[in-house]
PDB file of N, CA, C and O and ligand atoms in Angstrom:
ATOM      1  N   ASP A   1      75.991 -77.146-123.806  1.00 51.00           N
ATOM      2  CA  ASP A   1      76.190 -77.153-124.359  1.00 51.00           C
ATOM      3  C   ASP A   1      76.477 -75.931-124.744  1.00 51.00           C
ATOM      4  O   ASP A   1      74.829 -76.017-125.220  1.00 51.00           O
ATOM      5  N   PRO A   2      76.670 -74.640-125.551  1.00 50.00           N
ATOM      6  CA  PRO A   2      76.654 -73.320-125.752  1.00 50.00           C
ATOM      7  C   PRO A   2      75.941 -73.533-127.810  1.00 50.00           C
ATOM      8  O   PRO A   2      75.416 -72.774-128.658  1.00 50.00           O
ATOM      9  N   ASN A   3      76.015 -74.088-128.031  1.00 56.00           N
ATOM     10  CA  ASN A   3      75.304 -74.512-129.899  1.00 56.00           C
ATOM     11  C   ASN A   3      73.946 -75.163-129.984  1.00 56.00           C
ATOM     12  O   ASN A   3      73.843 -75.157-130.798  1.00 56.00           O
ATOM     13  N   ALA A   4      74.111 -75.792-128.785  1.00 73.00           N
ATOM     14  CA  ALA A   4      72.182 -76.452-129.362  1.00 73.00           C
ATOM     15  C   ALA A   4      72.075 -75.448-129.332  1.00 73.00           C
ATOM     16  O   ALA A   4      71.951 -74.385-128.879  1.00 73.00           O
ATOM     17  N   GLU A   5      70.337 -75.458-130.363  1.00 82.00           N
ATOM     18  CA  GLU A   5      69.843 -73.915-131.572  1.00 82.00           C
ATOM     19  C   GLU A   5      69.004 -73.566-130.235  1.00 82.00           C
ATOM     20  O   GLU A   5      69.201 -72.768-130.347  1.00 82.00           O
ATOM     21  N   GLN A   6      68.507 -74.395-129.628  1.00 81.00           N
ATOM     22  CA  GLN A   6      68.104 -73.446-128.690  1.00 81.00           C
ATOM     23  C   GLN A   6      67.940 -72.591-127.200  1.00 81.00           C
ATOM     24  O   GLN A   6      68.369 -70.861-128.020  1.00 81.00           O
ATOM     25  N   ALA A   7      69.530 -73.258-127.497  1.00 81.00           N
ATOM     26  CA  ALA A   7      70.365 -72.145-127.068  1.00 81.00           C
ATOM     27  C   ALA A   7      70.428 -70.783-126.789  1.00 81.00           C
ATOM     28  O   ALA A   7      71.307 -69.537-126.573  1.00 81.00           O
ATOM     29  N   GLN A   8      71.046 -71.031-128.762  1.00 83.00           N
ATOM     30  CA  GLN A   8      71.657 -69.849-129.315  1.00 83.00           C
ATOM     31  C   GLN A   8      70.159 -68.870-129.451  1.00 83.00           C
ATOM     32  O   GLN A   8      70.574 -67.653-129.970  1.00 83.00           O
ATOM     33  N   ALA A   9      68.712 -68.886-130.279  1.00 84.00           N
ATOM     34  CA  ALA A   9      68.272 -68.768-130.491  1.00 84.00           C
ATOM     35  C   ALA A   9      67.606 -67.649-128.839  1.00 84.00           C
ATOM     36  O   ALA A   9      67.433 -66.678-128.843  1.00 84.00           O
ATOM     37  N   LEU A  10      68.371 -68.110-127.606  1.00 91.00           N
ATOM     38  CA  LEU A  10      67.932 -66.983-126.337  1.00 91.00           C
ATOM     39  C   LEU A  10      69.285 -66.267-126.028  1.00 91.00           C
ATOM     40  O   LEU A  10      69.310 -66.042-124.719  1.00 91.00           O
ATOM     41  N   ASN A  11      70.241 -66.267-127.006  1.00 94.00           N
ATOM     42  CA  ASN A  11      71.823 -66.076-126.869  1.00 94.00           C
ATOM     43  C   ASN A  11      72.423 -66.401-125.065  1.00 94.00           C
ATOM     44  O   ASN A  11      73.060 -64.627-124.841  1.00 94.00           O
ATOM     45  N   TYR A  12      72.337 -67.389-124.912  1.00 94.00           N
ATOM     46  CA  TYR A  12      73.173 -68.225-124.040  1.00 94.00           C
ATOM     47  C   TYR A  12      74.481 -67.482-123.884  1.00 94.00           C
ATOM     48  O   TYR A  12      75.470 -68.200-125.228  1.00 94.00           O
ATOM     49  N   VAL A  13      75.504 -67.351-123.382  1.00 95.00           N
ATOM     50  CA  VAL A  13      76.815 -67.248-123.318  1.00 95.00           C
ATOM     51  C   VAL A  13      77.009 -68.054-121.920  1.00 95.00           C
ATOM     52  O   VAL A  13      76.817 -68.312-120.775  1.00 95.00           O
ATOM     53  N   GLU A  14      78.437 -68.477-121.378  1.00 95.00           N
ATOM     54  CA  GLU A  14      78.807 -69.544-121.252  1.00 95.00           C
ATOM     55  C   GLU A  14      79.443 -68.572-119.835  1.00 95.00           C
ATOM     56  O   GLU A  14      78.874 -68.429-118.618  1.00 95.00           O
ATOM     57  N   ASP A  15      79.660 -67.383-119.876  1.00 97.00           N
ATOM     58  CA  ASP A  15      80.486 -66.891-119.412  1.00 97.00           C
ATOM     59  C   ASP A  15      79.271 -64.427-119.444  1.00 97.00           C
ATOM     60  O   ASP A  15      79.641 -64.199-120.413  1.00 97.00           O
ATOM     61  N   ALA A  16      78.669 -64.622-118.233  1.00 97.00           N
ATOM     62  CA  ALA A  16      77.695 -63.805-117.906  1.00 97.00           C
ATOM     63  C   ALA A  16      78.301 -62.062-118.999  1.00 97.00           C
ATOM     64  O   ALA A  16      77.257 -61.819-119.569  1.00 97.00           O
ATOM     65  N   ALA A  17      79.611 -62.404-118.319  1.00 95.00           N
ATOM     66  CA  ALA A  17      80.091 -60.582-118.779  1.00 95.00           C
ATOM     67  C   ALA A  17      80.085 -60.522-120.451  1.00 95.00           C
ATOM     68  O   ALA A  17      80.168 -59.467-120.687  1.00 95.00           O
ATOM     69  N   ASP A  18      79.898 -62.042-121.031  1.00 96.00           N
ATOM     70  CA  ASP A  18      79.739 -62.008-121.875  1.00 96.00           C
ATOM     71  C   ASP A  18      78.714 -61.341-122.793  1.00 96.00           C
ATOM     72  O   ASP A  18      78.453 -61.240-123.468  1.00 96.00           O
ATOM     73  N   ALA A  19      77.136 -61.544-122.213  1.00 96.00           N
ATOM     74  CA  ALA A  19      76.249 -60.790-122.355  1.00 96.00           C
ATOM     75  C   ALA A  19      75.903 -58.677-121.930  1.00 96.00           C
ATOM     76  O   ALA A  19      74.796 -58.544-122.237  1.00 96.00           O
ATOM     77  N   SER A  20      76.874 -58.456-122.467  1.00 94.00           N
ATOM     78  CA  SER A  20      77.195 -56.836-120.874  1.00 94.00           C
ATOM     79  C   SER A  20      76.250 -56.380-122.733  1.00 94.00           C
ATOM     80  O   SER A  20      75.874 -54.931-122.486  1.00 94.00           O
ATOM     81  N   ASP A  21      76.386 -56.582-124.031  1.00 94.00           N
ATOM     82  CA  ASP A  21      75.895 -55.665-124.353  1.00 94.00           C
ATOM     83  C   ASP A  21      74.159 -56.031-125.279  1.00 94.00           C
ATOM     84  O   ASP A  21      73.855 -55.435-126.238  1.00 94.00           O
ATOM     85  N   HIS A  22      73.997 -57.257-124.558  1.00 95.00           N
ATOM     86  CA  HIS A  22      72.542 -57.703-124.327  1.00 95.00           C
ATOM     87  C   HIS A  22      71.713 -56.363-124.005  1.00 95.00           C
ATOM     88  O   HIS A  22      71.769 -56.695-122.531  1.00 95.00           O
ATOM     89  N   PRO A  23      70.838 -55.721-124.595  1.00 95.00           N
ATOM     90  CA  PRO A  23      69.740 -55.148-123.533  1.00 95.00           C
ATOM     91  C   PRO A  23      68.673 -54.930-122.574  1.00 95.00           C
ATOM     92  O   PRO A  23      68.757 -54.313-121.776  1.00 95.00           O
ATOM     93  N   ALA A  24      68.734 -56.800-122.235  1.00 96.00           N
ATOM     94  CA  ALA A  24      68.252 -57.440-121.273  1.00 96.00           C
ATOM     95  C   ALA A  24      69.079 -57.719-120.481  1.00 96.00           C
ATOM     96  O   ALA A  24      68.133 -58.129-119.225  1.00 96.00           O
ATOM     97  N   TYR A  25      70.287 -57.596-119.990  1.00 97.00           N
ATOM     98  CA  TYR A  25      70.813 -58.566-119.293  1.00 97.00           C
ATOM     99  C   TYR A  25      71.450 -57.049-118.396  1.00 97.00           C
ATOM    100  O   TYR A  25      71.672 -56.390-118.714  1.00 97.00           O
ATOM    101  N   GLU A  26      71.250 -57.597-116.891  1.00 97.00           N
ATOM    102  CA  GLU A  26      71.507 -57.128-116.591  1.00 97.00           C
ATOM    103  C   GLU A  26      72.655 -57.329-115.315  1.00 97.00           C
ATOM    104  O   GLU A  26      73.023 -58.365-115.291  1.00 97.00           O
ATOM    105  N   GLU A  27      73.600 -56.435-114.640  1.00 96.00           N
ATOM    106  CA  GLU A  27      74.996 -56.663-113.918  1.00 96.00           C
ATOM    107  C   GLU A  27      74.653 -57.348-112.636  1.00 96.00           C
ATOM    108  O   GLU A  27      73.134 -57.146-111.775  1.00 96.00           O
ATOM    109  N   GLY A  28      74.937 -58.693-112.676  1.00 97.00           N
ATOM    110  CA  GLY A  28      74.841 -60.013-111.475  1.00 97.00           C
ATOM    111  C   GLY A  28      73.534 -61.111-111.765  1.00 97.00           C
ATOM    112  O   GLY A  28      73.578 -61.259-111.081  1.00 97.00           O
ATOM    113  N   GLU A  29      73.303 -60.662-112.899  1.00 98.00           N
ATOM    114  CA  GLU A  29      72.270 -61.523-113.886  1.00 98.00           C
ATOM    115  C   GLU A  29      73.629 -62.890-114.013  1.00 98.00           C
ATOM    116  O   GLU A  29      74.355 -62.877-114.525  1.00 98.00           O
ATOM    117  N   ARG A  30      73.033 -64.304-113.575  1.00 98.00           N
ATOM    118  CA  ARG A  30      74.104 -64.794-113.690  1.00 98.00           C
ATOM    119  C   ARG A  30      73.109 -66.750-113.981  1.00 98.00           C
ATOM    120  O   ARG A  30      71.817 -66.809-112.982  1.00 98.00           O
ATOM    121  N   CYS A  31      73.288 -67.791-114.850  1.00 97.00           N
ATOM    122  CA  CYS A  31      72.739 -68.912-114.597  1.00 97.00           C
ATOM    123  C   CYS A  31      71.849 -69.201-112.953  1.00 97.00           C
ATOM    124  O   CYS A  31      71.255 -70.028-112.865  1.00 97.00           O
ATOM    125  N   ASP A  32      73.043 -69.511-112.140  1.00 97.00           N
ATOM    126  CA  ASP A  32      72.837 -70.312-110.258  1.00 97.00           C
ATOM    127  C   ASP A  32      72.011 -68.454-109.884  1.00 97.00           C
ATOM    128  O   ASP A  32      71.332 -69.737-108.474  1.00 97.00           O
ATOM    129  N   ASN A  33      71.957 -67.333-110.597  1.00 98.00           N
ATOM    130  CA  ASN A  33      70.633 -66.901-109.997  1.00 98.00           C
ATOM    131  C   ASN A  33      69.444 -66.861-110.179  1.00 98.00           C
ATOM    132  O   ASN A  33      68.372 -65.441-109.862  1.00 98.00           O
ATOM    133  N   CYS A  34      69.311 -67.694-111.089  1.00 98.00           N
ATOM    134  CA  CYS A  34      68.058 -67.894-112.249  1.00 98.00           C
ATOM    135  C   CYS A  34      66.869 -69.111-111.960  1.00 98.00           C
ATOM    136  O   CYS A  34      67.139 -69.531-111.425  1.00 98.00           O
ATOM    137  N   MET A  35      65.911 -68.575-111.296  1.00 97.00           N
ATOM    138  CA  MET A  35      64.538 -69.005-111.140  1.00 97.00           C
ATOM    139  C   MET A  35      64.646 -70.759-112.341  1.00 97.00           C
ATOM    140  O   MET A  35      64.084 -71.087-111.886  1.00 97.00           O
ATOM    141  N   PHE A  36      65.319 -70.821-113.283  1.00 97.00           N
ATOM    142  CA  PHE A  36      65.049 -72.174-113.907  1.00 97.00           C
ATOM    143  C   PHE A  36      66.544 -73.229-114.216  1.00 97.00           C
ATOM    144  O   PHE A  36      66.146 -73.517-114.565  1.00 97.00           O
ATOM    145  N   TRP A  37      67.388 -72.322-112.815  1.00 97.00           N
ATOM    146  CA  TRP A  37      68.353 -73.426-112.723  1.00 97.00           C
ATOM    147  C   TRP A  37      68.715 -74.296-111.356  1.00 97.00           C
ATOM    148  O   TRP A  37      67.427 -74.069-111.223  1.00 97.00           O
ATOM    149  N   GLN A  38      69.234 -75.251-111.648  1.00 95.00           N
ATOM    150  CA  GLN A  38      68.914 -76.444-111.191  1.00 95.00           C
ATOM    151  C   GLN A  38      70.017 -76.661-110.942  1.00 95.00           C
ATOM    152  O   GLN A  38      70.777 -77.496-111.208  1.00 95.00           O
ATOM    153  N   ALA A  39      70.743 -77.214-108.803  1.00 92.00           N
ATOM    154  CA  ALA A  39      72.003 -77.025-109.199  1.00 92.00           C
ATOM    155  C   ALA A  39      72.984 -78.450-109.017  1.00 92.00           C
ATOM    156  O   ALA A  39      73.471 -78.888-108.053  1.00 92.00           O
ATOM    157  N   ASP A  40      71.078 -79.134-108.687  1.00 92.00           N
ATOM    158  CA  ASP A  40      71.408 -80.705-108.496  1.00 92.00           C
ATOM    159  C   ASP A  40      72.594 -81.715-110.076  1.00 92.00           C
ATOM    160  O   ASP A  40      72.791 -82.308-109.459  1.00 92.00           O
ATOM    161  N   ASN A  41      72.213 -80.653-110.483  1.00 91.00           N
ATOM    162  CA  ASN A  41      73.285 -81.208-111.913  1.00 91.00           C
ATOM    163  C   ASN A  41      73.707 -80.111-112.841  1.00 91.00           C
ATOM    164  O   ASN A  41      73.613 -80.584-114.492  1.00 91.00           O
ATOM    165  N   GLN A  42      73.687 -79.288-111.906  1.00 92.00           N
ATOM    166  CA  GLN A  42      74.299 -78.014-113.171  1.00 92.00           C
ATOM    167  C   GLN A  42      73.491 -77.359-114.446  1.00 92.00           C
ATOM    168  O   GLN A  42      74.525 -77.539-115.237  1.00 92.00           O
ATOM    169  N   GLY A  43      71.872 -77.634-114.099  1.00 93.00           N
ATOM    170  CA  GLY A  43      71.485 -77.416-115.782  1.00 93.00           C
ATOM    171  C   GLY A  43      69.862 -76.567-115.385  1.00 93.00           C
ATOM    172  O   GLY A  43      70.214 -75.461-114.602  1.00 93.00           O
ATOM    173  N   CYS A  44      69.475 -76.525-116.309  1.00 94.00           N
ATOM    174  CA  CYS A  44      68.455 -75.604-117.012  1.00 94.00           C
ATOM    175  C   CYS A  44      66.954 -76.475-117.193  1.00 94.00           C
ATOM    176  O   CYS A  44      67.348 -76.385-118.025  1.00 94.00           O
ATOM    177  N   GLN A  45      66.282 -75.714-117.237  1.00 94.00           N
ATOM    178  CA  GLN A  45      64.580 -76.066-116.924  1.00 94.00           C
ATOM    179  C   GLN A  45      64.298 -75.902-118.052  1.00 94.00           C
ATOM    180  O   GLN A  45      63.555 -77.097-119.053  1.00 94.00           O
ATOM    181  N   LEU A  46      64.952 -74.702-118.843  1.00 91.00           N
ATOM    182  CA  LEU A  46      64.657 -74.946-120.356  1.00 91.00           C
ATOM    183  C   LEU A  46      65.108 -75.427-121.342  1.00 91.00           C
ATOM    184  O   LEU A  46      64.970 -76.254-122.132  1.00 91.00           O
ATOM    185  N   PHE A  47      66.723 -76.378-120.880  1.00 85.00           N
ATOM    186  CA  PHE A  47      67.333 -76.374-122.006  1.00 85.00           C
ATOM    187  C   PHE A  47      68.293 -78.171-121.116  1.00 85.00           C
ATOM    188  O   PHE A  47      68.703 -78.885-121.109  1.00 85.00           O
ATOM    189  N   PRO A  48      66.523 -78.777-120.842  1.00 84.00           N
ATOM    190  CA  PRO A  48      67.267 -79.691-120.221  1.00 84.00           C
ATOM    191  C   PRO A  48      68.045 -81.087-120.406  1.00 84.00           C
ATOM    192  O   PRO A  48      68.198 -82.219-120.024  1.00 84.00           O
ATOM    193  N   GLN A  49      68.161 -81.532-121.895  1.00 84.00           N
ATOM    194  CA  GLN A  49      69.062 -81.931-122.147  1.00 84.00           C
ATOM    195  C   GLN A  49      70.760 -81.852-121.861  1.00 84.00           C
ATOM    196  O   GLN A  49      71.610 -82.681-122.644  1.00 84.00           O
ATOM    197  N   ASN A  50      70.596 -80.712-121.945  1.00 85.00           N
ATOM    198  CA  ASN A  50      71.763 -80.177-121.947  1.00 85.00           C
ATOM    199  C   ASN A  50      72.405 -79.241-120.359  1.00 85.00           C
ATOM    200  O   ASN A  50      71.767 -78.832-119.596  1.00 85.00           O
ATOM    201  N   SER A  51      73.689 -79.324-120.078  1.00 88.00           N
ATOM    202  CA  SER A  51      74.375 -78.386-118.759  1.00 88.00           C
ATOM    203  C   SER A  51      74.030 -76.517-119.229  1.00 88.00           C
ATOM    204  O   SER A  51      74.730 -76.522-120.588  1.00 88.00           O
ATOM    205  N   VAL A  52      74.056 -76.082-118.304  1.00 93.00           N
ATOM    206  CA  VAL A  52      74.935 -74.814-118.090  1.00 93.00           C
ATOM    207  C   VAL A  52      75.663 -74.621-117.629  1.00 93.00           C
ATOM    208  O   VAL A  52      75.522 -74.952-116.685  1.00 93.00           O
ATOM    209  N   ALA A  53      76.806 -73.177-117.740  1.00 95.00           N
ATOM    210  CA  ALA A  53      77.279 -72.552-116.609  1.00 95.00           C
ATOM    211  C   ALA A  53      76.689 -71.756-115.724  1.00 95.00           C
ATOM    212  O   ALA A  53      75.986 -71.298-116.499  1.00 95.00           O
ATOM    213  N   ALA A  54      77.003 -72.247-114.638  1.00 97.00           N
ATOM    214  CA  ALA A  54      76.913 -71.495-113.210  1.00 97.00           C
ATOM    215  C   ALA A  54      76.432 -69.936-113.380  1.00 97.00           C
ATOM    216  O   ALA A  54      76.216 -69.566-112.979  1.00 97.00           O
ATOM    217  N   ALA A  55      77.481 -69.296-114.494  1.00 97.00           N
ATOM    218  CA  ALA A  55      78.066 -68.261-114.618  1.00 97.00           C
ATOM    219  C   ALA A  55      77.677 -67.761-115.743  1.00 97.00           C
ATOM    220  O   ALA A  55      78.119 -66.268-116.001  1.00 97.00           O
ATOM    221  N   GLY A  56      76.875 -68.432-116.258  1.00 97.00           N
ATOM    222  CA  GLY A  56      76.269 -67.959-117.852  1.00 97.00           C
ATOM    223  C   GLY A  56      75.086 -66.662-117.676  1.00 97.00           C
ATOM    224  O   GLY A  56      74.526 -66.904-116.464  1.00 97.00           O
ATOM    225  N   TRP A  57      74.162 -66.389-118.742  1.00 97.00           N
ATOM    226  CA  TRP A  57      73.197 -65.568-118.655  1.00 97.00           C
ATOM    227  C   TRP A  57      73.081 -66.577-119.911  1.00 97.00           C
ATOM    228  O   TRP A  57      72.971 -66.815-121.271  1.00 97.00           O
ATOM    229  N   CYS A  58      71.177 -65.942-120.238  1.00 96.00           N
ATOM    230  CA  CYS A  58      70.237 -65.957-121.767  1.00 96.00           C
ATOM    231  C   CYS A  58      69.234 -64.757-121.361  1.00 96.00           C
ATOM    232  O   CYS A  58      69.087 -64.668-120.003  1.00 96.00           O
ATOM    233  N   GLN A  59      68.567 -64.398-122.533  1.00 97.00           N
ATOM    234  CA  GLN A  59      67.199 -64.286-122.544  1.00 97.00           C
ATOM    235  C   GLN A  59      66.318 -64.148-121.823  1.00 97.00           C
ATOM    236  O   GLN A  59      65.781 -63.298-121.075  1.00 97.00           O
ATOM    237  N   SER A  60      66.813 -65.039-121.205  1.00 96.00           N
ATOM    238  CA  SER A  60      64.853 -65.954-120.561  1.00 96.00           C
ATOM    239  C   SER A  60      65.314 -66.088-118.642  1.00 96.00           C
ATOM    240  O   SER A  60      64.852 -66.516-118.648  1.00 96.00           O
ATOM    241  N   TRP A  61      66.599 -65.877-118.422  1.00 98.00           N
ATOM    242  CA  TRP A  61      66.531 -65.278-117.491  1.00 98.00           C
ATOM    243  C   TRP A  61      65.583 -64.652-116.303  1.00 98.00           C
ATOM    244  O   TRP A  61      64.608 -63.767-116.853  1.00 98.00           O
ATOM    245  N   VAL A  62      65.347 -64.819-115.010  1.00 97.00           N
ATOM    246  CA  VAL A  62      63.855 -64.174-114.274  1.00 97.00           C
ATOM    247  C   VAL A  62      64.717 -64.653-112.405  1.00 97.00           C
ATOM    248  O   VAL A  62      64.753 -65.757-112.248  1.00 97.00           O
ATOM    249  N   ALA A  63      64.206 -63.763-111.868  1.00 97.00           N
ATOM    250  CA  ALA A  63      64.788 -64.743-110.221  1.00 97.00           C
ATOM    251  C   ALA A  63      63.910 -65.371-109.342  1.00 97.00           C
ATOM    252  O   ALA A  63      62.675 -65.304-109.990  1.00 97.00           O
ATOM    253  N   GLN A  64      64.867 -65.822-109.307  1.00 94.00           N
ATOM    254  CA  GLN A  64      64.298 -67.036-108.195  1.00 94.00           C
ATOM    255  C   GLN A  64      63.359 -65.860-107.517  1.00 94.00           C
ATOM    256  O   GLN A  64      63.615 -64.824-106.628  1.00 94.00           O
ATOM    257  N   GLY A  65      62.097 -66.099-107.131  1.00 84.00           N
ATOM    258  CA  GLY A  65      61.013 -66.223-105.980  1.00 84.00           C
ATOM    259  C   GLY A  65      61.780 -66.554-104.337  1.00 84.00           C
ATOM    260  O   GLY A  65      61.952 -65.583-103.946  1.00 84.00           O
TER     261      GLY A  65
HETATM  262 FE1  SF4 B 101      70.439 -70.099-117.361  1.00 53.28          FE
HETATM  263 FE2  SF4 B 101      68.648 -68.847-116.628  1.00 53.28          FE
HETATM  264 FE3  SF4 B 101      69.007 -68.821-118.682  1.00 53.28          FE
HETATM  265 FE4  SF4 B 101      68.865 -70.947-118.168  1.00 53.28          FE
HETATM  266  S1  SF4 B 101      66.858 -69.597-117.784  1.00 53.28           S
HETATM  267  S2  SF4 B 101      70.433 -70.469-118.709  1.00 53.28           S
HETATM  268  S3  SF4 B 101      69.291 -71.272-116.049  1.00 53.28           S
HETATM  269  S4  SF4 B 101      69.876 -67.798-117.566  1.00 53.28           S
END
């Protein structure tokens, strides 16, 4: 849910391409290659109450180890 307050605070977008004007965004970064992605429920560990888009992005993106 992109309207969730916490997601908004982290500049979450449903389509990573929409983050291209964010200084922290680098091409290729998306939720489903982020350390916080949860493949089993299409979720994010930072937003446990909400689902996020596989192709989404937010400024807390961290590469998977
Ligand atoms: Fe997507 Fe990672 Fe941000 Fe969660 S922390 S919304 S998985 S980019």
